[in-house]
Amino acid sequence: MTKNLVWALVVLVVSLNGCFSEGINNNTHVSTRPDAVNIASILTFDSVIGKVAKIALQAAIEDVNSDPTILNGTKLKITLHDSNYSGFLSMMQALQVMETETVALIGPQTSVLAHVISHVANELQVPLLSFTATDPTLSSLQYPFFVRTTHSDLYQMAAIADIVRYYEWRQVIAIYLDDDHGRNGIISLGDQLAARGCKISLKAPIKPLATKADISDVLVQVVLMESRVLVVHTYAHWGLDILEVAKSLEMLDNGYVWIATNWLSTVIDVGSPLPLKTMDVMQGFITLKSYTKDSNLTRKFASEWRNLTTFGLSTYCLYAYDTVWLLARAVDAYFDQGGNISFSKDLRLKGEKGEILNLDSLSVFNGGELLLQDILKVKMKGLTGVFEYNSDKDLVFPAYEVLNVIGTGVRKIVYWSNFSGLTTICPEKVNMNPPHQSSSSEALGPVIWPGQTIKKPRGWVFPENGKQLEIGVPNRVSFTEFVGQSKDTNAFKGYCIEVFTSAVNLLPYAVPYKFQSYGDSVKNPSNTELVYDAAVGDIAITTNRTRLADFSQPFIESGLVVVAPVWRSNSSTWAFLRPFSPSMWCVSGIFFIVVGTVIWTLEHRINDEFRGPPKKQFVTVLWFSFSTLFSSHRENTLSTLGRMVLILWLFVVLIINSSYTASLTSILTVQKLYSPIKGIDSLMANKDPIGYQENSFVRNYLIAEYGIHENRLIPLSLPEDFEKALKDGPNHGGVAAVVDERAYIELFLSTRCDFSIVGQEFTKNGWGFAFPRDSPLAADMSTAILKLSEKGDLERIHDKWLLRSACSSQGTKFEVDQLELANFQGLFFICGLVCILALIIYIALTMRQFYKHYPTLSESTGRSIQSGPLKTFISFVDEKEETTKARSKRKYSEGSSSRTYAGNASIPNYKGSRMDLSLNTSK
């Protein structure tokens, strides 16, 4: 609707002024390389930017026309138009430009006018180049003929968001002019802040053409807010007015943070040196300035600039100069491609016969599409550095300097680029492959903040509207040592209250607050849904609650535990069997016998102490095995393998003996407690009722996390209810155990010795003070709690309210677990492995010896091979090794004598018979 009204107004004014004529031919053809090419610019001459941009454009035109290598004799002819701050005049001048066969339009100066004139540029296909319209939405596909020759506000908003995150501020207030430029820039700021976990807490728009009274009304609302980080995004003229009003409201003092977009750096550059009164209202400000690389070309232009004007040189001057050169190079490429300057009528603008309005005097630039593409393809080095467009029609390498206004000038504190974030490295030195990423450890330069302080402002205060913080306090009916209320004075007291007040007293600023009780005084209130500015009490920090509120540092650890009735476990007649589990006893006994058998096997052939009748050998094995328990075995081991097995087994016996002695000592001397409930796993395994504190998060937690049926959960209110339910037990209407937070249970057990915590704590959480989401008070209270802990005050407060000594458990110990087989399975495994290896080696050596003496053994025993190798081998193994060796020697001697007798036939052979007889009788 707005666009239609604008077009109607344009058409009406143009028609009434008689600007259109019907005598122009439908097609106007110009030579391929004309003597001059018309371009135009719409500026606001009286503005800070317009004053210097006009000079920069004229200087650029002069330099282009004096360079014969650019357009080969063709001159650029520019017409400058003054909008005089009027949107209407800007539109009229844009239409007038289109009647003069202009191939490109530089401007307009503001984003608001760029939105309107872009529609004209689209219709008539005339490229619209602007070095000042920084509204990010102008980059949309809606405006194909709009070309921005500077960087979008999207990037400087990203830089501001990085600054806010670096200084750990969570919220900012945005002050802006309520037009397309201001609104869309602040929308980009909000998006960038959200991506970094921050947000805009208040948008403070100022209407266009606002008076100082209007600005004052807006800033008064800002003063009442808690955030003190203010981002100002406006134009230079209104920006200075904002600062003057802020000074009158004492908003430039200590505690405030002012961040200005690049309008402020432009004011300082152009007006340098500024009057002291003007500089006074900027002290401590943070502002951004487009980064331009220092080069010989830039220094040369700066030298020439001082001869052209008394105004300072701003980055807008450089971008204006580069815009002309960009257009000149694009026109040159356009001509090289065979393009010519020609215009044609748009049939859609031709009115019907008899109509008063007639728009057909406006012509379409036939080569507009080609020239637009040539503009986007230009790659050059200008005053601002590399001038090149990416696929999104944005200039590459956006970078800014972050400046701090001090005294009569500014000081650079850091750089920012799209590839590095905040960094101390110059943007042109940033390694692009891979991109350099700054870390939070990179320290920014020192900053002088408003109020002439170098201490980083906190960034927020309590609202100055007289409102006190309403602190919700649960009205508990049980465990009032944590949070309670006096019946006489209604004053709040307890451990949590004293921790809160002590922490508040450590804050570097005053916190106005008042406690508000919530609950019905009948049962403990739920701490899940809070509607106060903060909440103080026994509030557990759980996952679900962190989605609703921010919490301070925990001031007490309080995970979930199981408490159950316990009985003293007394010594019994068979107490000596309790150190080991049944499996441990069985395996130990088996290993005693196995090791004894292995030693007997290894020693039987060489050790007389392990030989004899079977009955004696059986007794020897048992005696040797169990006597190693006391190292009292009298049999000596002779074999290397036997000694190796015995040494390892004695080490195992030493460990088992020591463990048994320690465990038995503990059983007989230390008082222990017994309970059939071993922890949360025991409760899950049975179907007995479980108690929990009423309105606690424990109920939902047990159902959701452990799958316990809700019918098993019994709500209990008072500690006396806990005690009665546990004593009654599940068979008499009570509960098997109670699940609650450790802080409550420790206080409960301090005077009740018949119960104890069983098993391990199965959650890890704590109690903290709750605040609204993104509340800066949460972080400051966390710091105060840490200070209380470091000073020992937190422990002192704990002992004051929660320390009880009526039921002491010193000298007692919960039931000791038996020593299981798993505790020693490594030792048994190694011992068994060594025994097996020793047997394998022994069998291999024995078989080798058996096959060596096998024929001798067969002949000496009178057995044939057919009688069975196995029986022969068993007989061989049972035989003493010395006997086998002696037989082998005799057989060897006999063989030698036989060979001698065979060589001398005259000698009788009766000696050989005697030798055989002696061998047979020597057995």
PDB file of C-alpha atoms in Angstrom, residues 116-369:
ATOM      1  CA  VAL A 116      12.398   3.553  -2.356  1.00  0.00           C
ATOM      2  CA  ILE A 117      14.757   4.467  -5.199  1.00  0.00           C
ATOM      3  CA  SER A 118      15.750   0.817  -5.633  1.00  0.00           C
ATOM      4  CA  HIS A 119      12.282   0.206  -7.043  1.00  0.00           C
ATOM      5  CA  VAL A 120      12.896   2.882  -9.676  1.00  0.00           C
ATOM      6  CA  ALA A 121      16.340   1.396 -10.421  1.00  0.00           C
ATOM      7  CA  ASN A 122      14.809  -2.057 -10.833  1.00  0.00           C
ATOM      8  CA  GLU A 123      12.170  -0.787 -13.233  1.00  0.00           C
ATOM      9  CA  LEU A 124      14.538   1.241 -15.407  1.00  0.00           C
ATOM     10  CA  GLN A 125      17.513  -1.156 -15.002  1.00  0.00           C
ATOM     11  CA  VAL A 126      19.941   1.501 -13.810  1.00  0.00           C
ATOM     12  CA  PRO A 127      22.558   0.287 -11.274  1.00  0.00           C
ATOM     13  CA  LEU A 128      22.234   2.033  -7.923  1.00  0.00           C
ATOM     14  CA  LEU A 129      25.546   2.229  -6.018  1.00  0.00           C
ATOM     15  CA  SER A 130      25.635   3.388  -2.389  1.00  0.00           C
ATOM     16  CA  PHE A 131      28.582   3.712  -0.042  1.00  0.00           C
ATOM     17  CA  THR A 132      26.410   4.839   2.889  1.00  0.00           C
ATOM     18  CA  ALA A 133      23.204   2.737   2.808  1.00  0.00           C
ATOM     19  CA  THR A 134      24.244  -0.049   5.183  1.00  0.00           C
ATOM     20  CA  ASP A 135      20.840  -1.600   5.961  1.00  0.00           C
ATOM     21  CA  PRO A 136      21.405  -5.397   5.734  1.00  0.00           C
ATOM     22  CA  THR A 137      18.017  -5.994   4.098  1.00  0.00           C
ATOM     23  CA  LEU A 138      19.093  -4.058   1.005  1.00  0.00           C
ATOM     24  CA  SER A 139      21.167  -7.114   0.090  1.00  0.00           C
ATOM     25  CA  SER A 140      18.016  -9.134  -0.519  1.00  0.00           C
ATOM     26  CA  LEU A 141      16.997 -10.448  -3.933  1.00  0.00           C
ATOM     27  CA  GLN A 142      14.233  -7.843  -3.962  1.00  0.00           C
ATOM     28  CA  TYR A 143      16.756  -5.219  -5.041  1.00  0.00           C
ATOM     29  CA  PRO A 144      18.872  -6.763  -7.842  1.00  0.00           C
ATOM     30  CA  PHE A 145      20.131  -3.391  -9.128  1.00  0.00           C
ATOM     31  CA  PHE A 146      21.243  -2.153  -5.702  1.00  0.00           C
ATOM     32  CA  VAL A 147      25.000  -2.481  -5.195  1.00  0.00           C
ATOM     33  CA  ARG A 148      26.493  -1.608  -1.798  1.00  0.00           C
ATOM     34  CA  THR A 149      30.032  -0.261  -2.082  1.00  0.00           C
ATOM     35  CA  THR A 150      30.715  -0.489   1.647  1.00  0.00           C
ATOM     36  CA  HIS A 151      30.117  -3.162   4.261  1.00  0.00           C
ATOM     37  CA  SER A 152      26.689  -4.086   5.550  1.00  0.00           C
ATOM     38  CA  ASP A 153      25.688  -3.286   9.126  1.00  0.00           C
ATOM     39  CA  LEU A 154      25.417  -7.012   9.638  1.00  0.00           C
ATOM     40  CA  TYR A 155      29.176  -7.165  10.180  1.00  0.00           C
ATOM     41  CA  GLN A 156      29.540  -4.288  12.589  1.00  0.00           C
ATOM     42  CA  MET A 157      26.645  -5.734  14.612  1.00  0.00           C
ATOM     43  CA  ALA A 158      28.572  -9.009  14.769  1.00  0.00           C
ATOM     44  CA  ALA A 159      31.599  -7.064  16.020  1.00  0.00           C
ATOM     45  CA  ILE A 160      29.505  -5.384  18.730  1.00  0.00           C
ATOM     46  CA  ALA A 161      28.087  -8.755  19.773  1.00  0.00           C
ATOM     47  CA  ASP A 162      31.621 -10.124  20.121  1.00  0.00           C
ATOM     48  CA  ILE A 163      32.560  -7.155  22.307  1.00  0.00           C
ATOM     49  CA  VAL A 164      29.549  -7.753  24.549  1.00  0.00           C
ATOM     50  CA  ARG A 165      30.407 -11.427  24.885  1.00  0.00           C
ATOM     51  CA  TYR A 166      34.095 -10.710  25.537  1.00  0.00           C
ATOM     52  CA  TYR A 167      33.251  -8.518  28.517  1.00  0.00           C
ATOM     53  CA  GLU A 168      30.691 -11.094  29.752  1.00  0.00           C
ATOM     54  CA  TRP A 169      27.690  -8.805  29.614  1.00  0.00           C
ATOM     55  CA  ARG A 170      24.399 -10.598  29.102  1.00  0.00           C
ATOM     56  CA  GLN A 171      21.998  -7.824  28.114  1.00  0.00           C
ATOM     57  CA  VAL A 172      22.143  -4.559  26.184  1.00  0.00           C
ATOM     58  CA  ILE A 173      19.750  -1.707  25.467  1.00  0.00           C
ATOM     59  CA  ALA A 174      19.491  -0.623  21.829  1.00  0.00           C
ATOM     60  CA  ILE A 175      18.906   3.084  21.093  1.00  0.00           C
ATOM     61  CA  TYR A 176      18.172   3.744  17.440  1.00  0.00           C
ATOM     62  CA  LEU A 177      16.321   5.933  14.988  1.00  0.00           C
ATOM     63  CA  ASP A 178      13.024   4.311  14.105  1.00  0.00           C
ATOM     64  CA  ASP A 179      13.455   3.951  10.354  1.00  0.00           C
ATOM     65  CA  ASP A 180      14.615   1.207   8.019  1.00  0.00           C
ATOM     66  CA  HIS A 181      18.259   1.903   8.786  1.00  0.00           C
ATOM     67  CA  GLY A 182      17.815   1.766  12.554  1.00  0.00           C
ATOM     68  CA  ARG A 183      15.253  -1.024  12.821  1.00  0.00           C
ATOM     69  CA  ASN A 184      16.944  -3.464  10.487  1.00  0.00           C
ATOM     70  CA  GLY A 185      20.360  -2.806  11.987  1.00  0.00           C
ATOM     71  CA  ILE A 186      19.065  -3.547  15.491  1.00  0.00           C
ATOM     72  CA  ILE A 187      17.343  -6.704  14.244  1.00  0.00           C
ATOM     73  CA  SER A 188      20.738  -7.880  13.015  1.00  0.00           C
ATOM     74  CA  LEU A 189      22.257  -6.965  16.373  1.00  0.00           C
ATOM     75  CA  GLY A 190      19.627  -9.033  18.167  1.00  0.00           C
ATOM     76  CA  ASP A 191      20.373 -12.040  15.975  1.00  0.00           C
ATOM     77  CA  GLN A 192      24.118 -11.754  16.536  1.00  0.00           C
ATOM     78  CA  LEU A 193      23.702 -11.380  20.302  1.00  0.00           C
ATOM     79  CA  ALA A 194      21.370 -14.380  20.480  1.00  0.00           C
ATOM     80  CA  ALA A 195      23.974 -16.497  18.696  1.00  0.00           C
ATOM     81  CA  ARG A 196      26.389 -15.640  21.539  1.00  0.00           C
ATOM     82  CA  GLY A 197      24.012 -16.224  24.438  1.00  0.00           C
ATOM     83  CA  CYS A 198      23.151 -12.550  24.963  1.00  0.00           C
ATOM     84  CA  LYS A 199      20.086 -10.484  24.198  1.00  0.00           C
ATOM     85  CA  ILE A 200      18.586  -7.005  23.818  1.00  0.00           C
ATOM     86  CA  SER A 201      16.657  -6.298  27.006  1.00  0.00           C
ATOM     87  CA  LEU A 202      15.061  -3.088  25.701  1.00  0.00           C
ATOM     88  CA  LYS A 203      14.640  -1.488  22.290  1.00  0.00           C
ATOM     89  CA  ALA A 204      14.454   2.284  22.620  1.00  0.00           C
ATOM     90  CA  PRO A 205      13.376   3.735  19.237  1.00  0.00           C
ATOM     91  CA  ILE A 206      13.545   7.474  18.561  1.00  0.00           C
ATOM     92  CA  LYS A 207      11.177   8.843  15.981  1.00  0.00           C
ATOM     93  CA  PRO A 208      12.633  10.612  12.908  1.00  0.00           C
ATOM     94  CA  LEU A 209      12.977  14.389  13.280  1.00  0.00           C
ATOM     95  CA  ALA A 210      12.756  13.961  17.046  1.00  0.00           C
ATOM     96  CA  THR A 211      13.358  16.940  19.277  1.00  0.00           C
ATOM     97  CA  LYS A 212      15.580  16.834  22.317  1.00  0.00           C
ATOM     98  CA  ALA A 213      12.467  16.592  24.453  1.00  0.00           C
ATOM     99  CA  ASP A 214      11.438  13.473  22.531  1.00  0.00           C
ATOM    100  CA  ILE A 215      14.898  12.014  23.018  1.00  0.00           C
ATOM    101  CA  SER A 216      14.764  12.810  26.725  1.00  0.00           C
ATOM    102  CA  ASP A 217      11.488  10.906  27.094  1.00  0.00           C
ATOM    103  CA  VAL A 218      13.110   7.838  25.569  1.00  0.00           C
ATOM    104  CA  LEU A 219      16.279   8.018  27.663  1.00  0.00           C
ATOM    105  CA  VAL A 220      14.303   8.401  30.882  1.00  0.00           C
ATOM    106  CA  GLN A 221      12.823   4.959  30.190  1.00  0.00           C
ATOM    107  CA  VAL A 222      16.326   3.649  29.614  1.00  0.00           C
ATOM    108  CA  VAL A 223      17.525   4.967  32.977  1.00  0.00           C
ATOM    109  CA  LEU A 224      14.827   2.963  34.747  1.00  0.00           C
ATOM    110  CA  MET A 225      16.096  -0.309  33.293  1.00  0.00           C
ATOM    111  CA  GLU A 226      18.728  -2.481  34.949  1.00  0.00           C
ATOM    112  CA  SER A 227      21.035  -2.860  31.950  1.00  0.00           C
ATOM    113  CA  ARG A 228      23.779  -0.284  31.630  1.00  0.00           C
ATOM    114  CA  VAL A 229      25.229  -1.429  28.283  1.00  0.00           C
ATOM    115  CA  LEU A 230      23.825   0.938  25.662  1.00  0.00           C
ATOM    116  CA  VAL A 231      24.263   0.489  21.903  1.00  0.00           C
ATOM    117  CA  VAL A 232      23.517   3.599  19.821  1.00  0.00           C
ATOM    118  CA  HIS A 233      22.757   3.044  16.133  1.00  0.00           C
ATOM    119  CA  THR A 234      21.663   6.219  14.393  1.00  0.00           C
ATOM    120  CA  TYR A 235      22.910   9.063  12.179  1.00  0.00           C
ATOM    121  CA  ALA A 236      25.557  11.550  13.202  1.00  0.00           C
ATOM    122  CA  HIS A 237      23.185  14.485  13.731  1.00  0.00           C
ATOM    123  CA  TRP A 238      20.802  12.654  15.999  1.00  0.00           C
ATOM    124  CA  GLY A 239      23.633  10.771  17.669  1.00  0.00           C
ATOM    125  CA  LEU A 240      25.141  13.979  19.022  1.00  0.00           C
ATOM    126  CA  ASP A 241      21.729  15.089  20.255  1.00  0.00           C
ATOM    127  CA  ILE A 242      21.346  11.780  22.098  1.00  0.00           C
ATOM    128  CA  LEU A 243      24.679  12.278  23.829  1.00  0.00           C
ATOM    129  CA  GLU A 244      23.803  15.823  24.924  1.00  0.00           C
ATOM    130  CA  VAL A 245      20.527  14.648  26.443  1.00  0.00           C
ATOM    131  CA  ALA A 246      22.274  11.703  28.086  1.00  0.00           C
ATOM    132  CA  LYS A 247      24.744  14.067  29.718  1.00  0.00           C
ATOM    133  CA  SER A 248      21.905  16.140  31.165  1.00  0.00           C
ATOM    134  CA  LEU A 249      20.419  12.922  32.621  1.00  0.00           C
ATOM    135  CA  GLU A 250      23.821  11.946  34.122  1.00  0.00           C
ATOM    136  CA  MET A 251      24.001   8.864  31.920  1.00  0.00           C
ATOM    137  CA  LEU A 252      27.640   9.408  30.984  1.00  0.00           C
ATOM    138  CA  ASP A 253      28.930   8.674  34.476  1.00  0.00           C
ATOM    139  CA  ASN A 254      30.620   5.689  36.051  1.00  0.00           C
ATOM    140  CA  GLY A 255      28.806   2.374  35.562  1.00  0.00           C
ATOM    141  CA  TYR A 256      27.523   2.979  32.043  1.00  0.00           C
ATOM    142  CA  VAL A 257      28.838   1.372  28.878  1.00  0.00           C
ATOM    143  CA  TRP A 258      28.245   3.216  25.602  1.00  0.00           C
ATOM    144  CA  ILE A 259      28.893   1.442  22.308  1.00  0.00           C
ATOM    145  CA  ALA A 260      28.296   3.476  19.137  1.00  0.00           C
ATOM    146  CA  THR A 261      28.250   2.187  15.597  1.00  0.00           C
ATOM    147  CA  ASN A 262      30.545   3.813  13.042  1.00  0.00           C
ATOM    148  CA  TRP A 263      28.589   7.078  12.939  1.00  0.00           C
ATOM    149  CA  LEU A 264      30.596   8.290  15.948  1.00  0.00           C
ATOM    150  CA  SER A 265      33.991   7.563  14.408  1.00  0.00           C
ATOM    151  CA  THR A 266      32.802   9.426  11.287  1.00  0.00           C
ATOM    152  CA  VAL A 267      31.923  12.505  13.356  1.00  0.00           C
ATOM    153  CA  ILE A 268      35.349  12.425  14.993  1.00  0.00           C
ATOM    154  CA  ASP A 269      37.218  11.946  11.709  1.00  0.00           C
ATOM    155  CA  VAL A 270      35.348  14.596   9.708  1.00  0.00           C
ATOM    156  CA  GLY A 271      35.182  17.241  12.414  1.00  0.00           C
ATOM    157  CA  SER A 272      38.658  16.720  13.813  1.00  0.00           C
ATOM    158  CA  PRO A 273      39.543  18.592  15.875  1.00  0.00           C
ATOM    159  CA  LEU A 274      36.092  18.737  17.499  1.00  0.00           C
ATOM    160  CA  PRO A 275      35.127  21.327  20.088  1.00  0.00           C
ATOM    161  CA  LEU A 276      35.964  20.313  23.641  1.00  0.00           C
ATOM    162  CA  LYS A 277      32.270  20.453  24.561  1.00  0.00           C
ATOM    163  CA  THR A 278      31.478  17.873  21.893  1.00  0.00           C
ATOM    164  CA  MET A 279      34.376  15.639  22.838  1.00  0.00           C
ATOM    165  CA  ASP A 280      33.374  15.828  26.481  1.00  0.00           C
ATOM    166  CA  VAL A 281      30.131  13.920  25.879  1.00  0.00           C
ATOM    167  CA  MET A 282      31.988  11.085  24.091  1.00  0.00           C
ATOM    168  CA  GLN A 283      34.541  10.224  26.769  1.00  0.00           C
ATOM    169  CA  GLY A 284      34.832   6.508  27.398  1.00  0.00           C
ATOM    170  CA  PHE A 285      32.748   5.538  24.385  1.00  0.00           C
ATOM    171  CA  ILE A 286      33.473   2.433  22.324  1.00  0.00           C
ATOM    172  CA  THR A 287      32.955   2.966  18.608  1.00  0.00           C
ATOM    173  CA  LEU A 288      33.677   1.109  15.399  1.00  0.00           C
ATOM    174  CA  LYS A 289      35.463   2.282  12.269  1.00  0.00           C
ATOM    175  CA  SER A 290      35.770   0.455   8.969  1.00  0.00           C
ATOM    176  CA  TYR A 291      39.272  -0.887   8.646  1.00  0.00           C
ATOM    177  CA  THR A 292      41.285   0.341   5.668  1.00  0.00           C
ATOM    178  CA  LYS A 293      44.762  -0.893   4.930  1.00  0.00           C
ATOM    179  CA  ASP A 294      47.499   1.715   5.123  1.00  0.00           C
ATOM    180  CA  SER A 295      49.129   1.948   1.683  1.00  0.00           C
ATOM    181  CA  ASN A 296      51.053   4.374  -0.498  1.00  0.00           C
ATOM    182  CA  LEU A 297      47.839   5.059  -2.415  1.00  0.00           C
ATOM    183  CA  THR A 298      45.963   5.946   0.771  1.00  0.00           C
ATOM    184  CA  ARG A 299      48.751   8.151   2.087  1.00  0.00           C
ATOM    185  CA  LYS A 300      48.940   9.964  -1.249  1.00  0.00           C
ATOM    186  CA  PHE A 301      45.210  10.621  -1.244  1.00  0.00           C
ATOM    187  CA  ALA A 302      45.337  11.829   2.385  1.00  0.00           C
ATOM    188  CA  SER A 303      48.033  14.297   1.405  1.00  0.00           C
ATOM    189  CA  GLU A 304      45.952  15.593  -1.494  1.00  0.00           C
ATOM    190  CA  TRP A 305      42.865  15.726   0.725  1.00  0.00           C
ATOM    191  CA  ARG A 306      44.443  18.290   3.002  1.00  0.00           C
ATOM    192  CA  ASN A 307      44.812  20.553  -0.047  1.00  0.00           C
ATOM    193  CA  LEU A 308      41.156  20.101  -1.010  1.00  0.00           C
ATOM    194  CA  THR A 309      39.362  20.866   2.253  1.00  0.00           C
ATOM    195  CA  THR A 310      39.694  21.545   5.937  1.00  0.00           C
ATOM    196  CA  PHE A 311      37.426  18.625   6.812  1.00  0.00           C
ATOM    197  CA  GLY A 312      38.982  15.507   8.200  1.00  0.00           C
ATOM    198  CA  LEU A 313      39.292  12.381   6.098  1.00  0.00           C
ATOM    199  CA  SER A 314      36.800   9.647   7.011  1.00  0.00           C
ATOM    200  CA  THR A 315      36.383   6.138   5.647  1.00  0.00           C
ATOM    201  CA  TYR A 316      33.249   7.277   3.819  1.00  0.00           C
ATOM    202  CA  CYS A 317      35.466   9.552   1.708  1.00  0.00           C
ATOM    203  CA  LEU A 318      37.586   6.574   0.752  1.00  0.00           C
ATOM    204  CA  TYR A 319      34.563   4.431  -0.128  1.00  0.00           C
ATOM    205  CA  ALA A 320      33.063   7.296  -2.175  1.00  0.00           C
ATOM    206  CA  TYR A 321      36.333   7.655  -4.097  1.00  0.00           C
ATOM    207  CA  ASP A 322      36.552   3.899  -4.707  1.00  0.00           C
ATOM    208  CA  THR A 323      32.909   3.816  -5.858  1.00  0.00           C
ATOM    209  CA  VAL A 324      33.700   6.121  -8.769  1.00  0.00           C
ATOM    210  CA  TRP A 325      36.719   4.040  -9.762  1.00  0.00           C
ATOM    211  CA  LEU A 326      34.652   0.863  -9.472  1.00  0.00           C
ATOM    212  CA  LEU A 327      32.051   2.329 -11.821  1.00  0.00           C
ATOM    213  CA  ALA A 328      34.707   3.581 -14.250  1.00  0.00           C
ATOM    214  CA  ARG A 329      36.310   0.146 -14.514  1.00  0.00           C
ATOM    215  CA  ALA A 330      32.922  -1.487 -14.998  1.00  0.00           C
ATOM    216  CA  VAL A 331      31.976   0.977 -17.776  1.00  0.00           C
ATOM    217  CA  ASP A 332      35.310   0.330 -19.466  1.00  0.00           C
ATOM    218  CA  ALA A 333      34.655  -3.436 -19.344  1.00  0.00           C
ATOM    219  CA  TYR A 334      31.146  -2.792 -20.616  1.00  0.00           C
ATOM    220  CA  PHE A 335      32.480  -0.982 -23.691  1.00  0.00           C
ATOM    221  CA  ASP A 336      35.106  -3.688 -24.237  1.00  0.00           C
ATOM    222  CA  GLN A 337      32.278  -6.208 -24.474  1.00  0.00           C
ATOM    223  CA  GLY A 338      30.598  -4.214 -27.240  1.00  0.00           C
ATOM    224  CA  GLY A 339      28.088  -2.475 -25.056  1.00  0.00           C
ATOM    225  CA  ASN A 340      26.692   0.903 -26.010  1.00  0.00           C
ATOM    226  CA  ILE A 341      24.666   3.550 -24.282  1.00  0.00           C
ATOM    227  CA  SER A 342      21.087   3.149 -25.423  1.00  0.00           C
ATOM    228  CA  PHE A 343      17.685   3.609 -23.873  1.00  0.00           C
ATOM    229  CA  SER A 344      14.218   2.420 -24.809  1.00  0.00           C
ATOM    230  CA  LYS A 345      10.663   3.017 -23.766  1.00  0.00           C
ATOM    231  CA  ASP A 346       8.957   0.820 -21.210  1.00  0.00           C
ATOM    232  CA  LEU A 347       5.555  -0.061 -22.613  1.00  0.00           C
ATOM    233  CA  ARG A 348       4.283  -0.636 -19.089  1.00  0.00           C
ATOM    234  CA  LEU A 349       4.796   3.075 -18.386  1.00  0.00           C
ATOM    235  CA  LYS A 350       2.813   4.244 -21.426  1.00  0.00           C
ATOM    236  CA  GLY A 351      -0.572   5.671 -20.381  1.00  0.00           C
ATOM    237  CA  GLU A 352      -3.829   5.121 -22.195  1.00  0.00           C
ATOM    238  CA  LYS A 353      -5.178   7.778 -24.539  1.00  0.00           C
ATOM    239  CA  GLY A 354      -6.988  10.533 -22.672  1.00  0.00           C
ATOM    240  CA  GLU A 355      -5.249   9.903 -19.329  1.00  0.00           C
ATOM    241  CA  ILE A 356      -3.755  12.877 -17.564  1.00  0.00           C
ATOM    242  CA  LEU A 357      -0.780  10.920 -16.152  1.00  0.00           C
ATOM    243  CA  ASN A 358       1.949  10.049 -18.635  1.00  0.00           C
ATOM    244  CA  LEU A 359       5.136   8.183 -17.639  1.00  0.00           C
ATOM    245  CA  ASP A 360       6.486   7.236 -21.038  1.00  0.00           C
ATOM    246  CA  SER A 361       9.193   9.884 -20.912  1.00  0.00           C
ATOM    247  CA  LEU A 362      11.122   7.574 -18.559  1.00  0.00           C
ATOM    248  CA  SER A 363      13.481   5.282 -20.452  1.00  0.00           C
ATOM    249  CA  VAL A 364      14.989   1.897 -19.670  1.00  0.00           C
ATOM    250  CA  PHE A 365      18.757   1.508 -19.893  1.00  0.00           C
ATOM    251  CA  ASN A 366      19.172  -1.334 -22.366  1.00  0.00           C
ATOM    252  CA  GLY A 367      22.625  -2.283 -21.110  1.00  0.00           C
ATOM    253  CA  GLY A 368      21.743  -2.111 -17.433  1.00  0.00           C
ATOM    254  CA  GLU A 369      21.946  -5.864 -16.852  1.00  0.00           C
TER     255      GLU A 369
END
